[in-house]
Short mmCIF file of C-alpha atoms and ligand atoms in Angstrom, two decimals:
data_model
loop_
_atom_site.label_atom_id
_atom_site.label_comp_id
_atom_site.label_asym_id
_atom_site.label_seq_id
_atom_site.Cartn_x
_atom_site.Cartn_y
_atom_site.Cartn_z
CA UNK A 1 -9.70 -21.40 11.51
CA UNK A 2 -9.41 -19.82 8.23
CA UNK A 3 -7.20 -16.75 8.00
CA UNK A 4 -9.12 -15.51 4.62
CA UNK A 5 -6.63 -13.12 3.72
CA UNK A 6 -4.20 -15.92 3.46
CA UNK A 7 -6.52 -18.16 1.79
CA UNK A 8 -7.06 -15.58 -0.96
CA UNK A 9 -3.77 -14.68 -1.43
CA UNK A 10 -3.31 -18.40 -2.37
CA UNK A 11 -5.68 -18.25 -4.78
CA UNK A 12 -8.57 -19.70 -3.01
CA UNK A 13 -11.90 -18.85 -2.46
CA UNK A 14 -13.53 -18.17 0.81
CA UNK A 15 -17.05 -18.81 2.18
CA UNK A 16 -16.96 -14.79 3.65
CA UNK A 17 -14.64 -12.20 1.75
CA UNK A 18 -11.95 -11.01 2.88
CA UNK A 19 -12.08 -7.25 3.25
CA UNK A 20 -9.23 -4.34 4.88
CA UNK A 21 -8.84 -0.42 3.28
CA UNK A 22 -5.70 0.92 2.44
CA UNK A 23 -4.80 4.04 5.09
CA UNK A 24 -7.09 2.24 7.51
CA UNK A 25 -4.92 3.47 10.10
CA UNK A 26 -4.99 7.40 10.81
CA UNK A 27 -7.17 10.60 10.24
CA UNK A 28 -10.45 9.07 9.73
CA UNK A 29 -10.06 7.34 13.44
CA UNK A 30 -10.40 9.90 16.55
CA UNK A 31 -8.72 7.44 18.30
CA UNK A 32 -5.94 8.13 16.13
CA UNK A 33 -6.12 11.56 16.96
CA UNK A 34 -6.27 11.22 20.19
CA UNK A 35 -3.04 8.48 20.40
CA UNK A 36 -0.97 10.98 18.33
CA UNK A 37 -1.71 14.32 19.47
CA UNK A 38 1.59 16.31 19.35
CA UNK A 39 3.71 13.68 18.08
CA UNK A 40 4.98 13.92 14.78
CA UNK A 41 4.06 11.62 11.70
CA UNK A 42 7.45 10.12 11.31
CA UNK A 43 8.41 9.93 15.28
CA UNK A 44 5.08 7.92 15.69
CA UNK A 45 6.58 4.93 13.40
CA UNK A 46 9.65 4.93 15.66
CA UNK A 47 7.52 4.43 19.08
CA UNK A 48 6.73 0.98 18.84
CA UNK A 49 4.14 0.91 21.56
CA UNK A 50 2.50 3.87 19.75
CA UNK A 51 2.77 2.36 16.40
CA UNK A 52 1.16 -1.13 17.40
CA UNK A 53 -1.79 1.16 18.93
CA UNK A 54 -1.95 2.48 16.03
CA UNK A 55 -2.26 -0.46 13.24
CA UNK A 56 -4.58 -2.28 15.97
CA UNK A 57 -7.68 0.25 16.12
CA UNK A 58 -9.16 0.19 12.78
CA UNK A 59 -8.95 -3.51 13.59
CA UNK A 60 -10.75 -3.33 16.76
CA UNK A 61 -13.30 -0.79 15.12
CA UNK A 62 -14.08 -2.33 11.46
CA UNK A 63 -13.44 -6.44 12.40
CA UNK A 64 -11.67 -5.78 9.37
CA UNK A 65 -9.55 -8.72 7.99
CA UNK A 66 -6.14 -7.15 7.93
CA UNK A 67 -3.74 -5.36 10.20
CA UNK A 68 -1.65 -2.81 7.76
CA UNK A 69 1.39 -1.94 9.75
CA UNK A 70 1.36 1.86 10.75
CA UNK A 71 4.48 3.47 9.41
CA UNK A 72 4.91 5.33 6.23
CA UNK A 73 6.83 4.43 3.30
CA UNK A 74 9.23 7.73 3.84
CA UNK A 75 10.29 5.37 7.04
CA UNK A 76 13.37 3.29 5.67
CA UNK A 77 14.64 6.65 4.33
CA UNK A 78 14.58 8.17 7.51
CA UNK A 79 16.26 4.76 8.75
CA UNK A 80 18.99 5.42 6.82
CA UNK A 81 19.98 8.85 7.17
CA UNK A 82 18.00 11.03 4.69
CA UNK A 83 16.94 14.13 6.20
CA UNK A 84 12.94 13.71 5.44
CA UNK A 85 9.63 14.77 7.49
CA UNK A 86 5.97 14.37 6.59
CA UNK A 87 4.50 17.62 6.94
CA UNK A 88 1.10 17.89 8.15
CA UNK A 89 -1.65 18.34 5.47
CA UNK A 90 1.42 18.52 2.88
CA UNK A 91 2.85 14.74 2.92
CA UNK A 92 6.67 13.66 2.22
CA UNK A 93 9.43 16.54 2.63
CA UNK A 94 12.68 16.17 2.02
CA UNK A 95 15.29 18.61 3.51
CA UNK A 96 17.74 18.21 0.39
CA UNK A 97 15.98 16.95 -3.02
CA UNK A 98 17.98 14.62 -5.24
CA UNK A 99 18.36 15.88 -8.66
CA UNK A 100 21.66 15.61 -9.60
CA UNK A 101 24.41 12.91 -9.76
CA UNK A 102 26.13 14.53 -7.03
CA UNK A 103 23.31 14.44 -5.24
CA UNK A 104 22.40 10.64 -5.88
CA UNK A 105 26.32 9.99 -5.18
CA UNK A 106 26.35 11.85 -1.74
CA UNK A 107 23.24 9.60 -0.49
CA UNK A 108 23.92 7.46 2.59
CA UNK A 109 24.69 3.75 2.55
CA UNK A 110 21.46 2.45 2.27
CA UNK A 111 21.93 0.13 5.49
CA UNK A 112 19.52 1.21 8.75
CA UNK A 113 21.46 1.95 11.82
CA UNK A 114 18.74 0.71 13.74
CA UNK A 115 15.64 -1.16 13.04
CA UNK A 116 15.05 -2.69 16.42
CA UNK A 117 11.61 -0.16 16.76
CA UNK A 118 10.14 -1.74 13.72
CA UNK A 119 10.95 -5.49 14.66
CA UNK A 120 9.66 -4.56 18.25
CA UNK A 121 6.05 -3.12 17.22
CA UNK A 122 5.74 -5.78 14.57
CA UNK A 123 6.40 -8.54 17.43
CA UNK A 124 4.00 -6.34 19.34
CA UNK A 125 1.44 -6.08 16.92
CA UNK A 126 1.25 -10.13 16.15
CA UNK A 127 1.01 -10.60 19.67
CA UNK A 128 -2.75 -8.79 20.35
CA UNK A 129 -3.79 -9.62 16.48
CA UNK A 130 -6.69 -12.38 16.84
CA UNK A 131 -5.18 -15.19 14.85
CA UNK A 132 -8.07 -15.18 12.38
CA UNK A 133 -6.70 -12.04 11.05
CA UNK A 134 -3.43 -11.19 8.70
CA UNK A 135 -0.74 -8.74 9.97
CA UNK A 136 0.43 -7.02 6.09
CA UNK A 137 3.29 -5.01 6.16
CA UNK A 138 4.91 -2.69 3.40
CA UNK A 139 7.03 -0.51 1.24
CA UNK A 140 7.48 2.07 -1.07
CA UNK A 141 8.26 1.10 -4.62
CA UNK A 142 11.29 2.27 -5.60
CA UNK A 143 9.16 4.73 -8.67
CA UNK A 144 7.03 6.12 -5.90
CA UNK A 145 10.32 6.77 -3.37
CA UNK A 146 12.29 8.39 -6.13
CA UNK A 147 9.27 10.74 -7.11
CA UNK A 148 9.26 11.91 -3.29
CA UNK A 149 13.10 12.25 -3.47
CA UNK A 150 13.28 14.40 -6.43
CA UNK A 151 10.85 16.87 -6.39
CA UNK A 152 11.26 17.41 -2.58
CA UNK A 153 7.57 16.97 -1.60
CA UNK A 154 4.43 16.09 -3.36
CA UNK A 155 4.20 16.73 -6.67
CA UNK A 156 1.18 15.74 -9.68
CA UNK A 157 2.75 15.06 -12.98
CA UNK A 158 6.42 13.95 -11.04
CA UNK A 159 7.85 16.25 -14.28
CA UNK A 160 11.67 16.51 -12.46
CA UNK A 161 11.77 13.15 -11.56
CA UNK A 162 10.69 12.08 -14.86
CA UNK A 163 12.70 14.12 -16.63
CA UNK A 164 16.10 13.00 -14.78
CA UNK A 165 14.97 9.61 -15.65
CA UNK A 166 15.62 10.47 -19.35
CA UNK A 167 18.30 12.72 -19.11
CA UNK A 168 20.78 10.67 -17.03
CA UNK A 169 19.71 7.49 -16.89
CA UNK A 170 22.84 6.34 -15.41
CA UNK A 171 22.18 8.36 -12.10
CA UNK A 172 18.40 7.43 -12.12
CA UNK A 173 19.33 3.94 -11.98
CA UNK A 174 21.95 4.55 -9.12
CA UNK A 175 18.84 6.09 -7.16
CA UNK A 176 15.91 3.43 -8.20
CA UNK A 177 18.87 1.12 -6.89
CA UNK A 178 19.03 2.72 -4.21
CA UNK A 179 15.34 2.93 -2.82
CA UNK A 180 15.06 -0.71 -3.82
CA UNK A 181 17.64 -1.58 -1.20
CA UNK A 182 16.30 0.59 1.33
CA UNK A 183 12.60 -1.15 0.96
CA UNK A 184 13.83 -4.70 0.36
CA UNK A 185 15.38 -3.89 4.02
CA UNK A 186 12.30 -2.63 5.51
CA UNK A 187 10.25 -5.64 4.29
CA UNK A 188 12.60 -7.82 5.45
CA UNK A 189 12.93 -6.37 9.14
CA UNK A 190 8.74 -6.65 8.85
CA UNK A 191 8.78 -10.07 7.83
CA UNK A 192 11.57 -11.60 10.08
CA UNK A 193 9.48 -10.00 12.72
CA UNK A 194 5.92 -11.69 12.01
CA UNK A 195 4.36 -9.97 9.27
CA UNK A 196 2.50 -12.16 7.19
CA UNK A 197 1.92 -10.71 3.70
CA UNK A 198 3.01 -7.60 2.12
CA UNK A 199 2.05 -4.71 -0.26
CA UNK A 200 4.39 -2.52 -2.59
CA UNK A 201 3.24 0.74 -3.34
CA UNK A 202 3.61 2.24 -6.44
CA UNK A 203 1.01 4.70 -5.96
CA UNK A 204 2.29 7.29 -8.38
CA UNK A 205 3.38 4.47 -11.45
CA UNK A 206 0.58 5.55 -13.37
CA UNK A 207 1.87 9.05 -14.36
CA UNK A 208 4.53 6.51 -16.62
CA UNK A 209 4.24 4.74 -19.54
CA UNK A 210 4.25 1.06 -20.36
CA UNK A 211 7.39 1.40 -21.91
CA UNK A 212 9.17 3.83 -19.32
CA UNK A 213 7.98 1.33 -16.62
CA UNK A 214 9.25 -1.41 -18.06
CA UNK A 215 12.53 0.30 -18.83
CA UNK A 216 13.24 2.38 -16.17
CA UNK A 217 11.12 1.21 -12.86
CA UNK A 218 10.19 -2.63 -13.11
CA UNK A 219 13.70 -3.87 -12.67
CA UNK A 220 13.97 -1.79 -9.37
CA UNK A 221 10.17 -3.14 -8.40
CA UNK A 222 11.54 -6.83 -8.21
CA UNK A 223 14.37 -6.05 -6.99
CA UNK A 224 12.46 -5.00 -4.00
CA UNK A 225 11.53 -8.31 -3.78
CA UNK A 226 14.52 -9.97 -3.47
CA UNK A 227 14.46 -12.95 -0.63
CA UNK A 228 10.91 -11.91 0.13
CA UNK A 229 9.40 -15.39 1.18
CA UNK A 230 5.58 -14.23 2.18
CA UNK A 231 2.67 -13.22 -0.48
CA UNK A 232 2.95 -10.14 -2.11
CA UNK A 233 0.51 -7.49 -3.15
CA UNK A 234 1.53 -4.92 -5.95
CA UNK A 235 -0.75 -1.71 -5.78
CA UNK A 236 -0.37 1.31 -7.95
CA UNK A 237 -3.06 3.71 -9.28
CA UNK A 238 -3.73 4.59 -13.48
CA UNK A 239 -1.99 1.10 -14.22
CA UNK A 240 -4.37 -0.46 -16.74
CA UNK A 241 -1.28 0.24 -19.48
CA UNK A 242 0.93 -2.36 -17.29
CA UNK A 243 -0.92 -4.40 -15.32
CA UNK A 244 0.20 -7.27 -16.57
CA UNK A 245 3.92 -6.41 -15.96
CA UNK A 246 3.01 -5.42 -12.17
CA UNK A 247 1.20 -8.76 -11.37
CA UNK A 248 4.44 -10.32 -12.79
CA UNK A 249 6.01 -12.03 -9.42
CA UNK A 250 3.07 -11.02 -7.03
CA UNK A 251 0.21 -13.33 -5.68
CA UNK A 252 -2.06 -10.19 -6.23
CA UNK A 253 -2.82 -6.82 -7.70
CA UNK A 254 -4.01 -3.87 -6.66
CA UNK A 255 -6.36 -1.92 -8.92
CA UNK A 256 -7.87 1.22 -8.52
CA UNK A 257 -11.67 2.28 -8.70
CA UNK A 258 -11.00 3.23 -12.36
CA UNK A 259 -10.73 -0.20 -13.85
CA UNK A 260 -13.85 -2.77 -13.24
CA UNK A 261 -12.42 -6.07 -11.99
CA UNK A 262 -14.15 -8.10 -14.42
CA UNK A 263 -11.73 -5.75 -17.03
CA UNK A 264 -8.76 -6.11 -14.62
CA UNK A 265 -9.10 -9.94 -14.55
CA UNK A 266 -8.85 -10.30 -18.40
CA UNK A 267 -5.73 -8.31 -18.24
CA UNK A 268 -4.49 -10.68 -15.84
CA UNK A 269 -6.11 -13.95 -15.41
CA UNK A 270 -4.64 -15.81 -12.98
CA UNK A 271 -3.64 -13.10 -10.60
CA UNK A 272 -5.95 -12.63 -7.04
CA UNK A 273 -7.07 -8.84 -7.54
CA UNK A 274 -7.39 -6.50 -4.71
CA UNK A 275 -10.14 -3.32 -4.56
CA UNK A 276 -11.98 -1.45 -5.93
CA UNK A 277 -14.77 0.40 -4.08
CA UNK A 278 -14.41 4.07 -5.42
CA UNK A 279 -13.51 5.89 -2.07
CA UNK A 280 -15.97 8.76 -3.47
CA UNK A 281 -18.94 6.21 -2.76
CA UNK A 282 -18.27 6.58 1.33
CA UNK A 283 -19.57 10.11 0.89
CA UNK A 284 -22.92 9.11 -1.29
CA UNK A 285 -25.09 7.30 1.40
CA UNK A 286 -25.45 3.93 2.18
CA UNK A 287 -27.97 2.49 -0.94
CA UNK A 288 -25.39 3.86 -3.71
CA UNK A 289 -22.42 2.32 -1.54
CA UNK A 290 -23.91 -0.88 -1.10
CA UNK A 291 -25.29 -1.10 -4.38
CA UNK A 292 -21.63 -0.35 -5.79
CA UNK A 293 -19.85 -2.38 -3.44
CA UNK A 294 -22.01 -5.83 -4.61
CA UNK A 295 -21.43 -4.42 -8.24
CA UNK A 296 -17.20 -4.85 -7.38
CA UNK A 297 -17.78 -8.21 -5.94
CA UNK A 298 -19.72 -9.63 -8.45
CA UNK A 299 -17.19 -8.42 -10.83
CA UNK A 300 -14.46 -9.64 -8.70
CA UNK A 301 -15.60 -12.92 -9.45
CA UNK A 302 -13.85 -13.30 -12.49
CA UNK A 303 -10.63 -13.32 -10.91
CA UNK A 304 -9.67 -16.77 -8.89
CA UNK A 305 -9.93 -14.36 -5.62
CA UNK A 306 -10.93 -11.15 -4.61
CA UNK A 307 -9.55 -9.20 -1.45
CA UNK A 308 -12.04 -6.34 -1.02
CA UNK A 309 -10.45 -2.68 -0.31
CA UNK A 310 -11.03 0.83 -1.87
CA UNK A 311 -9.18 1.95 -5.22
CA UNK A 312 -7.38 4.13 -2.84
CA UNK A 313 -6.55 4.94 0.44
CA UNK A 314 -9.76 6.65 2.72
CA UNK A 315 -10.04 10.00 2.99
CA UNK A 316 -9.02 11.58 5.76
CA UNK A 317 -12.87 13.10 6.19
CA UNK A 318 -14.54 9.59 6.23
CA UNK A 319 -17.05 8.68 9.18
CA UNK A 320 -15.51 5.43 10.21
CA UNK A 321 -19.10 4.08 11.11
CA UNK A 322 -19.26 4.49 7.16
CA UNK A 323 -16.54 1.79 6.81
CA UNK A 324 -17.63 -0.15 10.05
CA UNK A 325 -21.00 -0.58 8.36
CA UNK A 326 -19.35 -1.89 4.81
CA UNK A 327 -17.52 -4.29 6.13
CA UNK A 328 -20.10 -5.94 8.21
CA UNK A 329 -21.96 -5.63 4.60
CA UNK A 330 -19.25 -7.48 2.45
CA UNK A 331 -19.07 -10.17 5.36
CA UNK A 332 -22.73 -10.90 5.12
CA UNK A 333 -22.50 -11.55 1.47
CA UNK A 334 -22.86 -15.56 0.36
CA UNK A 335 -20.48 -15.99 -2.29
CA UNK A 336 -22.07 -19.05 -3.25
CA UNK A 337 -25.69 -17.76 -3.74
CA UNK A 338 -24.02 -14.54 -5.80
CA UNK A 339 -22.20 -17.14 -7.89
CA UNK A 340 -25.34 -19.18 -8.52
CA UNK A 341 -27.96 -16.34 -9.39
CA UNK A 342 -24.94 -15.40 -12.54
O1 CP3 B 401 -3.37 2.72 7.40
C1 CP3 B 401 -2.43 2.47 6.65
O2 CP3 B 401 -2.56 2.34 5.42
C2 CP3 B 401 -1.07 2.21 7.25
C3 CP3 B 401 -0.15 3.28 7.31
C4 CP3 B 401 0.32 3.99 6.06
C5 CP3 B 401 0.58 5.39 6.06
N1 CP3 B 401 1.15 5.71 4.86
C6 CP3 B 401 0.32 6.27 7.20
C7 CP3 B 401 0.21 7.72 6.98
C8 CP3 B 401 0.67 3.50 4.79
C9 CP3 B 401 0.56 2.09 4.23
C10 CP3 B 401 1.20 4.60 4.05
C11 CP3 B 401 1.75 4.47 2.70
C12 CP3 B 401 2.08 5.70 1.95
N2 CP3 B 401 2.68 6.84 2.41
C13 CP3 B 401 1.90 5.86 0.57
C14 CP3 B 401 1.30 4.82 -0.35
C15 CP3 B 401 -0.18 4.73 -0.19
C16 CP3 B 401 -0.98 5.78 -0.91
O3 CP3 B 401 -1.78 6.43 -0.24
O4 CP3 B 401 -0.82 5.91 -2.13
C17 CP3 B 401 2.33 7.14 0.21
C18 CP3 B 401 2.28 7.74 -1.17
C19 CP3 B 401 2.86 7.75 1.39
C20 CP3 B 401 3.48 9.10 1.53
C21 CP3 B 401 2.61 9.94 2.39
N3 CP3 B 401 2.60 9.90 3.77
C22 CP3 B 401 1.59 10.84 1.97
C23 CP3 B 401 1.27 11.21 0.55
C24 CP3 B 401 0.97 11.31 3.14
C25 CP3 B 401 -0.27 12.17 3.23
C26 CP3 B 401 -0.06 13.58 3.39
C27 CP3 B 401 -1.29 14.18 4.05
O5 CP3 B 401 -1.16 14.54 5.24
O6 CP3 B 401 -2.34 14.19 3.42
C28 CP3 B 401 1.62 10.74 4.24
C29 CP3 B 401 1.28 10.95 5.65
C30 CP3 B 401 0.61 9.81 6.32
N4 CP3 B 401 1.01 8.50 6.18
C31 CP3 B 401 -0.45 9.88 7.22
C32 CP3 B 401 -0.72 8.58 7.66
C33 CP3 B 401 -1.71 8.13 8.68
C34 CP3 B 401 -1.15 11.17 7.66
C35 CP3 B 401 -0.39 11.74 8.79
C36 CP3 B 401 -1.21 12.72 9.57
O7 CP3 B 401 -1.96 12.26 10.46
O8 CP3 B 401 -1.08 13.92 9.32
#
């Protein structure tokens, strides 16, 4: 049995892409909705029964080819000690923000008292996955954590964080440092526990840079991968100034619906790239969606291998029969008749 996700994260082409979304799991399901009702965002993660629920229904729902583990990548913070919430319709919150040396200093150890709940719906998880599909788990980058951690909750242009990073760059190290440890561990607890692949999210990268990334961010990136032994995925959004640099050390890239793949693949040739479907195009009927998604693919051909997912995560207001519908749309495609009528 081929397990395409696999396959294409070694480089290899499959007869039928591969296809999952980013934030797969949550609003857009009712069935989420229903499974979470009065539970908190964070407290869900912990509840390992609720959590494998969770990660399994877009699966049952789309036949899509990935399981992404339902947590959030605030999670290994709250493992540690840091005093941090998601707030509904808001996103990250953190009771203290870190802006200061002291404050950076006065962080706990970045060690997790207790990860048993993560190993436990992982193990769950792998256990009712068919075995034609690929459990992915996941972590913050350590960019993306630190932008949560200094301006306190969501922010646009990440203007405090950035600034700190060029003020005192001795105490913006000590934090990058800092979330790297903290999602090295929670890969590692995923991946000891049967998660297959995994994606680093540097959603927020873009507002940097080439040359501040490379500085001040990519050293803390791979340092997240430390001892990581399974495929890797690196996903940011407005990256097309680094690319390059991210794919460094990953099986695959993430790009977002603002690069065309054929563009991303020149940037970085032998690298398996991973999108792009513009998550507006879910909203635009199903000729203009279909018609774009065959326009990613066939650009997506210039790249070794293509895993099919949105630029971005899906809205929170998207009619999963939408996405039901695509993906039984990218699965009918023949790669080899697309490839031959070039
Ligand atoms: O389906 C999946 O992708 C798996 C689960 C997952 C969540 N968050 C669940 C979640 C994953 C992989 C994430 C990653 C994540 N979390 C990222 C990187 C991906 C991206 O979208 O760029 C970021 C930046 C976060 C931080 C975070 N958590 C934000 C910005 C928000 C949204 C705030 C909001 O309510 O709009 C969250 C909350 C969150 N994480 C929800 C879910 C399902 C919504 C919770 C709810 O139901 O209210």
């Amino acid at each position: 049995m081929t397990i395409r996700i696999l396959e294409a994260l070694r480089g290899q082409r499959t007869p039928t892409l591969p296809v999952w979304f980013m934030r797969q799991a949550g609003r857009s399901l009712p069935e989420y909705q229903q499974a979470r009702k009065d539970i908190k965002m964070l407290d869900s993660c912990l509840m390992p029964e609720l959590a494998a629920e969770i990660t399994l229904q877009p699966v049952r729902r789309h036949n899509v080819d990935a399981a992404i583990f339902f947590s959030d990548i605030m999670v290994p913070l709250r493992l540690a000690g840091v005093d941090v919430d998601i707030a509904p319709g808001v996103g990250p919150v953190l009771g203290s923000p870190i802006r200061s040396r002291q404050d950076v200093k006065n962080l706990p150890t970045p060690t997790f008292d207790d990860a048993g709940m993560i190993a436990e719906a992982i193990r769950l998880i792998r256990a009712e996955l068919p075995t034609d599909k690929t459990l992915l788990g996941f972590a913050g980058a350590p960019f993306t954590l630190a932008a949560y951690m200094v301006e306190g909750r969501p922010s646009k242009d990440h203007l405090r964080a950035r600034a700190l990073m060029y003020s005192d760059p001795t105490t913006w190290n000590t934090l990058l440092s800092w979330c790297a440890t903290v999602s090295n561990l929670f890969l590692r607890v995923q991946i000891e526990a049967g998660a297959q692949g995994v994606q680093l999210f540097d959603s927020w990268a873009g507002s940097l840079s080439r040359t501040a990334y490379e500085t001040y961010v990519l050293p803390y990136s791979r340092r997240t991968l430390e001892e990581i032994t399974v495929p890797r995925i690196h996903f940011g959004t407005y990256t097309n100034q680094f690319l390059d640099l991210m794919a460094h050390g990953f099986e695959a890239v993430g790009v977002d619906h603002r690069t065309p793949l054929d563009e991303a693949a020149r940037l970085v040739p032998d690298t398996v790239l991973q999108g792009n479907i513009d998550p507006a195009l879910l909203f635009a009927g199903q000729d203009a969606l279909h018609a774009h998604a065959l326009d990613v693919v066939r650009r997506g051909l210039a790249a070794p291998a293509h895993i099919v997912n949105l630029g971005h995560g899906v809205p929170p207001t998207t009619d999963p029969g939408v996405l039901t519908e695509l993906v039984a749309f990218l699965h009918d495609i023949e790669i080899d008749k697309l490839t031959e009528e070039e």
